[in-house]
mmCIF file of C-alpha atoms in Angstrom:
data_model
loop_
_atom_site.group_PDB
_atom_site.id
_atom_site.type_symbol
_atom_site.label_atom_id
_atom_site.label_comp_id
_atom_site.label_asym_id
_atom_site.label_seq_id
_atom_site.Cartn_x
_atom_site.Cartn_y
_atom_site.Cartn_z
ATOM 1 C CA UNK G 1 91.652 67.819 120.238
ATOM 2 C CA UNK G 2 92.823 71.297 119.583
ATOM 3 C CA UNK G 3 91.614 74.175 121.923
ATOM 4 C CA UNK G 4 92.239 76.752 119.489
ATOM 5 C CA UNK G 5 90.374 77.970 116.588
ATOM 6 C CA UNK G 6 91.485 76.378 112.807
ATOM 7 C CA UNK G 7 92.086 78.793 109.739
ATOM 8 C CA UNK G 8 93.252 77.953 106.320
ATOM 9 C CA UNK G 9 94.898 80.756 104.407
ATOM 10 C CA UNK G 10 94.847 79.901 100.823
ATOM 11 C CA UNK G 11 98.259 81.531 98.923
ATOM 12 C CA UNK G 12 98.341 82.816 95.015
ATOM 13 C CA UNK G 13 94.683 82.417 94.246
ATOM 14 C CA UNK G 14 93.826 83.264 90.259
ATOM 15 C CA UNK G 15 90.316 83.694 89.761
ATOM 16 C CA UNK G 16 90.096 82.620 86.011
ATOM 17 C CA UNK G 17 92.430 79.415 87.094
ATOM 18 C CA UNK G 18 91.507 78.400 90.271
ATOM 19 C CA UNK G 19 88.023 79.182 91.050
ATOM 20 C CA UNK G 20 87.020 75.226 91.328
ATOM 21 C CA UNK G 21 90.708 74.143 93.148
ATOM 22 C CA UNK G 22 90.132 76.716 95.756
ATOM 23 C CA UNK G 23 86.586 76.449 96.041
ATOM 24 C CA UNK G 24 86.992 72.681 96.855
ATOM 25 C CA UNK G 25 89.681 74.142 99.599
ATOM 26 C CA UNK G 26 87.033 75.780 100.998
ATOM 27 C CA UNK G 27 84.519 73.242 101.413
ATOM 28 C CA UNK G 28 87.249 70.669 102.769
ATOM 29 C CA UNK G 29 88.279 73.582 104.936
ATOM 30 C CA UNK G 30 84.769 74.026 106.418
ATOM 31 C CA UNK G 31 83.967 69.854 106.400
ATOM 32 C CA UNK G 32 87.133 68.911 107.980
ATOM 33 C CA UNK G 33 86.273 71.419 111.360
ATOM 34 C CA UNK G 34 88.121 74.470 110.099
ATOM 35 C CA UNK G 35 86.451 77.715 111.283
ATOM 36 C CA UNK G 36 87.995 80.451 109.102
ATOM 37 C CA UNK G 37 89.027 80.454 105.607
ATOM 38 C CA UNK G 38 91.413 83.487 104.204
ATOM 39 C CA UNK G 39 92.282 84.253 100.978
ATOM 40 C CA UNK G 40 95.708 85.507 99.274
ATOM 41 C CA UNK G 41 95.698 86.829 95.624
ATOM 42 C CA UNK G 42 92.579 87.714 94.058
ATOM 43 C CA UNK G 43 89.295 88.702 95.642
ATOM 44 C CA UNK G 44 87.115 86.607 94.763
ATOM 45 C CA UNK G 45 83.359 87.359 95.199
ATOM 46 C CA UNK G 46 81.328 84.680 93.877
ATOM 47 C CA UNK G 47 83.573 82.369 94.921
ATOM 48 C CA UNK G 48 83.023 83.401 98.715
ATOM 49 C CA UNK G 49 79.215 83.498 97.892
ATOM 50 C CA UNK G 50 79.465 79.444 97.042
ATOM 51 C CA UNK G 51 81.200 78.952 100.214
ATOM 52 C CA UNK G 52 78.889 80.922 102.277
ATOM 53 C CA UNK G 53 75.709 79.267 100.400
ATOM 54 C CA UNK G 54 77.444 76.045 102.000
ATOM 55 C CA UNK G 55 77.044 76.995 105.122
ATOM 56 C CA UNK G 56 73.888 78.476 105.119
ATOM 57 C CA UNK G 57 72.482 75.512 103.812
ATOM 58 C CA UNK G 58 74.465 72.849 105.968
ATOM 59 C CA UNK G 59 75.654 74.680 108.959
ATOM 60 C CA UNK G 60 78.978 75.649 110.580
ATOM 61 C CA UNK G 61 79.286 78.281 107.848
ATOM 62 C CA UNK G 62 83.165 79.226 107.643
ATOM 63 C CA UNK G 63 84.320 83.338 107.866
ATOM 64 C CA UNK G 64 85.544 84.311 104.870
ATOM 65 C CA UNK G 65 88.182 87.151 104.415
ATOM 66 C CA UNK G 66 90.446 88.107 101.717
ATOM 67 C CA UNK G 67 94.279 89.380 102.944
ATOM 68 C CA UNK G 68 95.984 91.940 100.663
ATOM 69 C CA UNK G 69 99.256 91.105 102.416
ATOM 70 C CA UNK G 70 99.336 87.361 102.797
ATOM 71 C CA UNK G 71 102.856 87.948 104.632
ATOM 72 C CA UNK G 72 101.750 90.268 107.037
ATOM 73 C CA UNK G 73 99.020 88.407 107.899
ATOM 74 C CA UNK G 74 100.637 85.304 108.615
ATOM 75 C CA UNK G 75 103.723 87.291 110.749
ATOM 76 C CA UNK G 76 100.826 88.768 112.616
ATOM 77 C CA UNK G 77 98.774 85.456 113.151
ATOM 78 C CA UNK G 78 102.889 84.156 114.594
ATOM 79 C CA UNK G 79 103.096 87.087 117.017
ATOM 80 C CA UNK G 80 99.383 87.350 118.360
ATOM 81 C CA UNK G 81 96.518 85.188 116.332
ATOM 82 C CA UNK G 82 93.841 87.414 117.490
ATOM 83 C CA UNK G 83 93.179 85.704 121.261
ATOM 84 C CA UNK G 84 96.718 87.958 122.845
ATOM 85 C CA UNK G 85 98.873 84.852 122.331
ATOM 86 C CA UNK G 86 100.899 83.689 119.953
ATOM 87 C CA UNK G 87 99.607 81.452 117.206
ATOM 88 C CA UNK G 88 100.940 78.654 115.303
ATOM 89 C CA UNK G 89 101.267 78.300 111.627
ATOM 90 C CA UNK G 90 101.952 75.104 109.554
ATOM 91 C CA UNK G 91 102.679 74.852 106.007
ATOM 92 C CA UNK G 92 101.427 72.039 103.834
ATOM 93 C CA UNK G 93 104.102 71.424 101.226
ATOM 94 C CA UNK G 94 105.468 68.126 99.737
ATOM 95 C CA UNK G 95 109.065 69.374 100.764
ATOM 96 C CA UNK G 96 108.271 68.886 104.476
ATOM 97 C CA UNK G 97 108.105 66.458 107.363
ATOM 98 C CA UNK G 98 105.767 63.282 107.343
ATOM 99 C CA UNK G 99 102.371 64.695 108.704
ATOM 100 C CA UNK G 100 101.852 61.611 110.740
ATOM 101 C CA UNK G 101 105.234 62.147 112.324
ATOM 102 C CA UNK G 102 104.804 66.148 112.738
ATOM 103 C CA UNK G 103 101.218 66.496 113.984
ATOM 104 C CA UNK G 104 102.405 64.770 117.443
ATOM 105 C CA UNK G 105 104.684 66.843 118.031
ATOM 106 C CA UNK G 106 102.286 70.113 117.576
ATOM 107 C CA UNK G 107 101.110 72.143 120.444
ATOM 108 C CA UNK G 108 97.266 71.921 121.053
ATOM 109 C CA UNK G 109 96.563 74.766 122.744
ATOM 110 C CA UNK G 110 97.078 77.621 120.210
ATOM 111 C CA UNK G 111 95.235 78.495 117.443
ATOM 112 C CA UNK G 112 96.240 77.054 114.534
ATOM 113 C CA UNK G 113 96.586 78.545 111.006
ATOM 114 C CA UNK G 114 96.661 76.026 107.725
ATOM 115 C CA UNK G 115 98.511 77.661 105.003
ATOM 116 C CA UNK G 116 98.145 76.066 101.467
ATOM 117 C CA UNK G 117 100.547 77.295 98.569
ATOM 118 C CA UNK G 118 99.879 77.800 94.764
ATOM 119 C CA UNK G 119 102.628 77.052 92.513
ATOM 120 C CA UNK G 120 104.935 79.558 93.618
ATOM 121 C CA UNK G 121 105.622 79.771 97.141
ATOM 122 C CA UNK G 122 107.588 82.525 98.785
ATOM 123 C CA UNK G 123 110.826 81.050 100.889
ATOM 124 C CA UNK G 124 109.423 83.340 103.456
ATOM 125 C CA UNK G 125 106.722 81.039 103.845
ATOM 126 C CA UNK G 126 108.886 77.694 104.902
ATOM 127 C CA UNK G 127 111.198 80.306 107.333
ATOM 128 C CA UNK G 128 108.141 82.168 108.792
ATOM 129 C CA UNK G 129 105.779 78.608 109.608
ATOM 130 C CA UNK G 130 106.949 77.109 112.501
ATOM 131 C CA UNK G 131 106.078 73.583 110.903
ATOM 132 C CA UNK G 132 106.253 72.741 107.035
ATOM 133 C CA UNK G 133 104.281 69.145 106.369
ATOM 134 C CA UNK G 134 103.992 66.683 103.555
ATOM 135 C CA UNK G 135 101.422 64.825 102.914
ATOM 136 C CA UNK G 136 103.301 62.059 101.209
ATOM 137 C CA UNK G 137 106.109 63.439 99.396
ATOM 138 C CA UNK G 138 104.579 62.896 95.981
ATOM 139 C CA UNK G 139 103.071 65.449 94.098
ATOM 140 C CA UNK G 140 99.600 65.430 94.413
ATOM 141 C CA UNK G 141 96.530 67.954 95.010
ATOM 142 C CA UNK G 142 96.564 70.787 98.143
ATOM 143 C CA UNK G 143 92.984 69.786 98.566
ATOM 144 C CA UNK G 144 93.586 66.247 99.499
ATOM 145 C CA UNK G 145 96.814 67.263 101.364
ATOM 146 C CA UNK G 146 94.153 69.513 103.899
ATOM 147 C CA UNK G 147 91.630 67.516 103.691
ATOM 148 C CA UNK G 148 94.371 65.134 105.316
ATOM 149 C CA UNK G 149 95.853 67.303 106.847
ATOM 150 C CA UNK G 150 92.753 68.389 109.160
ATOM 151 C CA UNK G 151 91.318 64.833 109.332
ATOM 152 C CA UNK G 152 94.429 63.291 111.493
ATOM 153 C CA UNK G 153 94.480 66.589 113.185
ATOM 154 C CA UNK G 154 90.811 66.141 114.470
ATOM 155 C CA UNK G 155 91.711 62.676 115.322
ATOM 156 C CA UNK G 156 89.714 61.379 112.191
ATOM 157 C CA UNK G 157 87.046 62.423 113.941
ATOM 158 C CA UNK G 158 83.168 61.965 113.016
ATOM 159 C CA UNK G 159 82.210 65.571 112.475
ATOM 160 C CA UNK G 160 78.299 65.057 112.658
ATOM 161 C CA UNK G 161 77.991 66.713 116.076
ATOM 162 C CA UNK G 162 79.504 70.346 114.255
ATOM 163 C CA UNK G 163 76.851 69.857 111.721
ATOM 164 C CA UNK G 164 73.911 69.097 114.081
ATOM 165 C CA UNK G 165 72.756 73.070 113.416
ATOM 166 C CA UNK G 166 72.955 72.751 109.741
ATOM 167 C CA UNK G 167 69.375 72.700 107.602
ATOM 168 C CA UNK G 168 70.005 69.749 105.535
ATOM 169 C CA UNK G 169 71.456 66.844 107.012
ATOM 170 C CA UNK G 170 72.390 63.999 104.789
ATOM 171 C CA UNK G 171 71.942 60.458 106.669
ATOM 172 C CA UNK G 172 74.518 58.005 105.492
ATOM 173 C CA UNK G 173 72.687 55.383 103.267
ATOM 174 C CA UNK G 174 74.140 52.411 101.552
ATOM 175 C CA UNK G 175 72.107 53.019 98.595
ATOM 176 C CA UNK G 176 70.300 56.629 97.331
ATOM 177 C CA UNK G 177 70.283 59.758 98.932
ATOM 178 C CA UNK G 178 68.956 60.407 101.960
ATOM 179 C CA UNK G 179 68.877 64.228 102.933
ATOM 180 C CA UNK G 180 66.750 65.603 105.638
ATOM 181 C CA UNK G 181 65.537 69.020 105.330
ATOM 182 C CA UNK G 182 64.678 70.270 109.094
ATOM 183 C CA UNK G 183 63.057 73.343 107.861
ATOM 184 C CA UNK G 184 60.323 70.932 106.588
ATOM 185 C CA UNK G 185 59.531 69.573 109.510
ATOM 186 C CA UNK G 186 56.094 69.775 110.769
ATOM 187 C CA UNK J 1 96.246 45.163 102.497
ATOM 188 C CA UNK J 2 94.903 44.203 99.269
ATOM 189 C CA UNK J 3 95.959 41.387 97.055
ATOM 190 C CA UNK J 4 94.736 43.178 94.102
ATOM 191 C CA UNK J 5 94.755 46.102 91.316
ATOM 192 C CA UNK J 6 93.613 49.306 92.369
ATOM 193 C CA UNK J 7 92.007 51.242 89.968
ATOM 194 C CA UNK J 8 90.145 54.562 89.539
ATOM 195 C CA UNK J 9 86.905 55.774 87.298
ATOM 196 C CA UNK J 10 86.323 59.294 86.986
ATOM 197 C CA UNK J 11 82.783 59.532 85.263
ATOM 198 C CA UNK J 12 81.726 62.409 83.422
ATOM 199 C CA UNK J 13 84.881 64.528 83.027
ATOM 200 C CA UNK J 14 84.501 68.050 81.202
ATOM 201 C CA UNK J 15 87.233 69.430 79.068
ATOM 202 C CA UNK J 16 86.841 72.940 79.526
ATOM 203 C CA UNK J 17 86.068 72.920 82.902
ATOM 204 C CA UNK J 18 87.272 70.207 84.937
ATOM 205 C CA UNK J 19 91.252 69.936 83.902
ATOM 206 C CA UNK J 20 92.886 70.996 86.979
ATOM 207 C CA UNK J 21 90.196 68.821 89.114
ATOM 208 C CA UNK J 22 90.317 65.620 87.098
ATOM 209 C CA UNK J 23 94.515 66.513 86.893
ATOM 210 C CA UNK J 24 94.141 66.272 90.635
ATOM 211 C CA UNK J 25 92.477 63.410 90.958
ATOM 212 C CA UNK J 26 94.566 61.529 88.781
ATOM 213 C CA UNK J 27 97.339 62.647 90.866
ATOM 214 C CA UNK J 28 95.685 61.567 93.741
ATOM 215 C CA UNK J 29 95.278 58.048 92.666
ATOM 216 C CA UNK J 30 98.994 57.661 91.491
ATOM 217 C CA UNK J 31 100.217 59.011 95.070
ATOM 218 C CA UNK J 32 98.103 57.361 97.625
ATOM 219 C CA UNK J 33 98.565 53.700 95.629
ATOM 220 C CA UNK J 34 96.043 53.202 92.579
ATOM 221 C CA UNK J 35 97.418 51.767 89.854
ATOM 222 C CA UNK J 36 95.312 52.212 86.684
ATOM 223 C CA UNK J 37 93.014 55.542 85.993
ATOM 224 C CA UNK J 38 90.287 55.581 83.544
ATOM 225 C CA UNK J 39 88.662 58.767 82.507
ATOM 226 C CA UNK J 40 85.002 58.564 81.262
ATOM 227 C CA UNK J 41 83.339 61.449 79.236
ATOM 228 C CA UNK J 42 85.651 64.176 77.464
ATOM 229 C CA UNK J 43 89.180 62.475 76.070
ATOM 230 C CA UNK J 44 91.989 64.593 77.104
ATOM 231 C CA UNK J 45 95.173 63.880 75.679
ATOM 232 C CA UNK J 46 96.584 66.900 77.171
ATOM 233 C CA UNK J 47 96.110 65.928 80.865
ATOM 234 C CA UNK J 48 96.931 62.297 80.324
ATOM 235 C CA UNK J 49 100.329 63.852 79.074
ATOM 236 C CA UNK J 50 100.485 65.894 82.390
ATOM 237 C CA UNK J 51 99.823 62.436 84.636
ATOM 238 C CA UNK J 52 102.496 60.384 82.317
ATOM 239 C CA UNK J 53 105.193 63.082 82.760
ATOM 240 C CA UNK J 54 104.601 62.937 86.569
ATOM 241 C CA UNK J 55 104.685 59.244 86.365
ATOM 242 C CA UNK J 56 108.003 59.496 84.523
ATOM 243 C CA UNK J 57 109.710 61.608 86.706
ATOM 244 C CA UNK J 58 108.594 60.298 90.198
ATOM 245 C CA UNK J 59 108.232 56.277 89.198
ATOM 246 C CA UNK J 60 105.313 53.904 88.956
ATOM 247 C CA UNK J 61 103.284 55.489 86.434
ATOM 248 C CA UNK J 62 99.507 54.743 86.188
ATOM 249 C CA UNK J 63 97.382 53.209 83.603
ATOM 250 C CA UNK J 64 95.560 55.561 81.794
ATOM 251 C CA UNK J 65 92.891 54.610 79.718
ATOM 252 C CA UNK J 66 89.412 56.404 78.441
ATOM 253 C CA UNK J 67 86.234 54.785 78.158
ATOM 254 C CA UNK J 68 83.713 55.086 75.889
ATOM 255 C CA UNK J 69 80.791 53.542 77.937
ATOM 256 C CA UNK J 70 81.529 53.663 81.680
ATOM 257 C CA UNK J 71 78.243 52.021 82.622
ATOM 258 C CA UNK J 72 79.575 49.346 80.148
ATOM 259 C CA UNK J 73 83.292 49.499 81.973
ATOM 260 C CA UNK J 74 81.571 49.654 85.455
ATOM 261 C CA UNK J 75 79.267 45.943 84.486
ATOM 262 C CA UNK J 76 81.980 44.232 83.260
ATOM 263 C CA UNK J 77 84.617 45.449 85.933
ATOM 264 C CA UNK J 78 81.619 43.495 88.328
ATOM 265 C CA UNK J 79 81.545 40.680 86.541
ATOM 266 C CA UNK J 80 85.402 40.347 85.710
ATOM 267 C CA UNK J 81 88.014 42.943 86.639
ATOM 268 C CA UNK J 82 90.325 41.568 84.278
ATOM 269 C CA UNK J 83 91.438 38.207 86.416
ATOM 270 C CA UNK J 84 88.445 35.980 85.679
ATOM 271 C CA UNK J 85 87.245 36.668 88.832
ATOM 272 C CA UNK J 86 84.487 39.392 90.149
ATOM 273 C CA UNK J 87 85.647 42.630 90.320
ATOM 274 C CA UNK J 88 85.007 44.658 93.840
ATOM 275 C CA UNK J 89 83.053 48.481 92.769
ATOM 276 C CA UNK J 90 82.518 50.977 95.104
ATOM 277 C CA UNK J 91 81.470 54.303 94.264
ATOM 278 C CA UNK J 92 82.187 57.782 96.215
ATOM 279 C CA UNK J 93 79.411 59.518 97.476
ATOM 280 C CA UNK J 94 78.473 62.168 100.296
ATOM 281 C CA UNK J 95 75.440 60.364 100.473
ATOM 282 C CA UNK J 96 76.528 56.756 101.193
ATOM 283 C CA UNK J 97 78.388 54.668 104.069
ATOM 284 C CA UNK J 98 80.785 55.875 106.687
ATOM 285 C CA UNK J 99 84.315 55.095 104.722
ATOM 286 C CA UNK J 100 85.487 53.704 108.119
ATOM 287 C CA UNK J 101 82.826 51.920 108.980
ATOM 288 C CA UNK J 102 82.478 50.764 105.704
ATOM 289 C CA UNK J 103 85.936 49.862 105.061
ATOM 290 C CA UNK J 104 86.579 46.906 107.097
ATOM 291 C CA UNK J 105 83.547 45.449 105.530
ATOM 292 C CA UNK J 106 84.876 45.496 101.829
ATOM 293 C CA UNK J 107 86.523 42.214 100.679
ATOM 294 C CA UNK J 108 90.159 42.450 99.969
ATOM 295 C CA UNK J 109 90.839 39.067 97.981
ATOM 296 C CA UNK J 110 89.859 41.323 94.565
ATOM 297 C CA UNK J 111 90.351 43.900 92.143
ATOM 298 C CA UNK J 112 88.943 46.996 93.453
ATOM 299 C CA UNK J 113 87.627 49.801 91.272
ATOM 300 C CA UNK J 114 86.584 52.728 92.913
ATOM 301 C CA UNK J 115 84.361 55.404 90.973
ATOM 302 C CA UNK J 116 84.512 58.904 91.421
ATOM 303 C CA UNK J 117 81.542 60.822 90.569
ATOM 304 C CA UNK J 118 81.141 64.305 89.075
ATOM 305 C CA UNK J 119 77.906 66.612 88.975
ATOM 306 C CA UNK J 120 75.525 64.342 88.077
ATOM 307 C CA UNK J 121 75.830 60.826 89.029
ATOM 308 C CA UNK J 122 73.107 58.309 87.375
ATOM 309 C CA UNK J 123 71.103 56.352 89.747
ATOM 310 C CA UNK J 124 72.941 52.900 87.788
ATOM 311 C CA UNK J 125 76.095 53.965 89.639
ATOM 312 C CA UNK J 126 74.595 53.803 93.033
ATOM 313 C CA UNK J 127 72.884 50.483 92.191
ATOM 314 C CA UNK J 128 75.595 48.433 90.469
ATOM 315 C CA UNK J 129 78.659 49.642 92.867
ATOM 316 C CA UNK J 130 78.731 47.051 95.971
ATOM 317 C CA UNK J 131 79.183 49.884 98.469
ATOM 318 C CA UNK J 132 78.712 53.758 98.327
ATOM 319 C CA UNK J 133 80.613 55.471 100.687
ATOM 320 C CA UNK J 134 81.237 58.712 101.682
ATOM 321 C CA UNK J 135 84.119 60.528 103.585
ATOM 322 C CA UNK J 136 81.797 62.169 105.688
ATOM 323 C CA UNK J 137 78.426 63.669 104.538
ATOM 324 C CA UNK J 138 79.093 66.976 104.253
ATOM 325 C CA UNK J 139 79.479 68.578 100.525
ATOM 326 C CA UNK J 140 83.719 68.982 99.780
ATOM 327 C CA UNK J 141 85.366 67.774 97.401
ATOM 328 C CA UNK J 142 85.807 64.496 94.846
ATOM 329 C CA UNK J 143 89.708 64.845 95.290
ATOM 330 C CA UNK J 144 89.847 65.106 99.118
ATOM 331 C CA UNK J 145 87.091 62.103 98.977
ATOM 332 C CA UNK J 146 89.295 59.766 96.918
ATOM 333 C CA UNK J 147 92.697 60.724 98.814
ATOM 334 C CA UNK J 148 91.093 59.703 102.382
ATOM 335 C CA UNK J 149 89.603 56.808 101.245
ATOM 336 C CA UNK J 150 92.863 55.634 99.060
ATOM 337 C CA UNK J 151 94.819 56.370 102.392
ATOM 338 C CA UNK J 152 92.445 54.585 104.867
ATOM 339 C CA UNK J 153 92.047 51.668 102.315
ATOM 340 C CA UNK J 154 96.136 51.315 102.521
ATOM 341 C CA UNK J 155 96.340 51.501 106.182
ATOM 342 C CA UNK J 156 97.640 55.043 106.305
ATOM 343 C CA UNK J 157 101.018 53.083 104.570
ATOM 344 C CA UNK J 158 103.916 55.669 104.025
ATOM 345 C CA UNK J 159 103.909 55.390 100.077
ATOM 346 C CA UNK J 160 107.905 55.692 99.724
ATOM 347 C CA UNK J 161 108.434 51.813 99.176
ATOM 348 C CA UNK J 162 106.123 52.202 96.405
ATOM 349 C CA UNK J 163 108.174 55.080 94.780
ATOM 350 C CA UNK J 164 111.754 54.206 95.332
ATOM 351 C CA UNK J 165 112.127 53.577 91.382
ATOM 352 C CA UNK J 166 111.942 57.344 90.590
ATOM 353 C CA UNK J 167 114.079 59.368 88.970
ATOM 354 C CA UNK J 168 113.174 62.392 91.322
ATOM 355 C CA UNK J 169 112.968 61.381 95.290
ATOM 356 C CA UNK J 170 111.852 64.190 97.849
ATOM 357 C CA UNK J 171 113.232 63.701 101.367
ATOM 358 C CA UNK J 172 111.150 64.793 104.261
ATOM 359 C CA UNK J 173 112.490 68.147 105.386
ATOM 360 C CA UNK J 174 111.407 70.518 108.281
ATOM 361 C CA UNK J 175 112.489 73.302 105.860
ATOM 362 C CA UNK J 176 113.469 74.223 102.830
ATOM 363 C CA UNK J 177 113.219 71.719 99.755
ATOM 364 C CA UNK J 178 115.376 68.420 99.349
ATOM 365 C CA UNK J 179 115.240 66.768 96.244
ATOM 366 C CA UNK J 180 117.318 63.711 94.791
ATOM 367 C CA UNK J 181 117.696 63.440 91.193
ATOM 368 C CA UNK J 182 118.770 59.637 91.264
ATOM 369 C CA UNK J 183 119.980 60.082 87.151
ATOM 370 C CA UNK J 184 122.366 62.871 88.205
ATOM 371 C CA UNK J 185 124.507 60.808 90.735
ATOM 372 C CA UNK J 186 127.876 59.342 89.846
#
């Protein structure tokens, strides 16, 4: 288990391209025990209001920030990650290490910051991240590479104890939906 | 490990509004071991183009296929997958099973179809799939579902055995990007 606090920072984002790709980056972010989600490129609004509606609804909501100066922010997340020590950032990029090799070898007790290209991502970015990991060295989706990414991280952990604050709560069912609204409780 | 085909059913895709999505999940199935993708609602030449050009340049190119009558696809797949034998469905759903509890339950002597939802799943889908499971129950993401389960279902296997026949071949790098063009070598 990490100690630290988990952030994604989401690279490039186009709002009339990407507002579904990132969106889903989000919600993995927030369902796979990330805490803070950070976006690069355009501001997106509405997007942010989705994510927070998530959260609201289901608990654990994620804080959501856009960076003008994705660079900056991740130098400054290297140097001092917001708790006086310095943090740790790992790129997820099909170019890089096995993830099931690499996440071993992470240290645990620094915050941890997730950073998830576009198409076109800086050299900066492999130089500056003190880890660059594949998810299978195919080319695939950046959603499924964090949403793997985070699960072996956690230790493919159950994450029903995060939710336990959340409104709705959706019991697992083997048939139909079964969703619990705690509000309506007598 | 499975004996059999692996295949994917994305129901209801959109045209306009899914591409990148459905794109990923099509990805998705190629890298983490599916073998055959069929696409229910829109037809969309265009991104079937996109999966068969990533097929030819990184080897072992999926299926793809669109269907007409998924409910129809989905019944028969049941009944016979193709073998003359039953067919194994199970359907992706924040609302059904643990995947790893649910996992070592599923039988692994047959074809396996596995049926990824999109906005509005009908109640058939829930019924006539042998297990619904979800990869945890917390709203993310279609792409991230079918990439964990994919993985989990294939033991967390390292995929590169299954991709050797490429033309392009990425090797694991802690930085920077390494790629082998196998038709450029003397």
């Amino acid at each position: 288990m990490s100690g630290g606090r988990i952030a994604v920072l989401r690279l490039g984002h186009r709002k009339g391209r990407d507002p579904r790709i990132t969106t889903h980056l989000g919600l993995v972010a927030r369902a796979f025990g990330a805490d803070e989600f950070y976006l690069a490129g355009d501001e997106d609004v509405e997007m942010f209001a989705t994510l927070a509606a998530v959260g609201e609804r289901f608990g654990s909501p994620l804080k959501l920030e856009h960076v003008k100066s994705p660079m900056g922010f991740l130098k400054r997340w290297i140097r001092d990650s917001g708790s006086g020590v310095e943090g740790l950032a790992t790129h997820l990029t099909m170019y890089g290490e096995r993830f099931r090799d690499a996440i071993p070898q992470m240290p645990r007790d620094r915050d941890l910051l997730v950073v998830v290209g576009g198409s076109k991502v800086p050299a900066e970015v492999f130089e500056h991240c003190q880890f660059n990991i594949a998810i299978g060295n195919q080319p695939h989706s950046e959603v499924a590479a964090l949403a793997l990414f985070l699960d072996e991280w956690g230790g493919n952990l159950d994450m029903a104890e995060k939710f336990k604050e959340g409104r709705l709560e959706i019991i697992p069912a083997k048939q139909g939906k079964v969703v619990i609204d705690h509000d309506e409780e007598s």
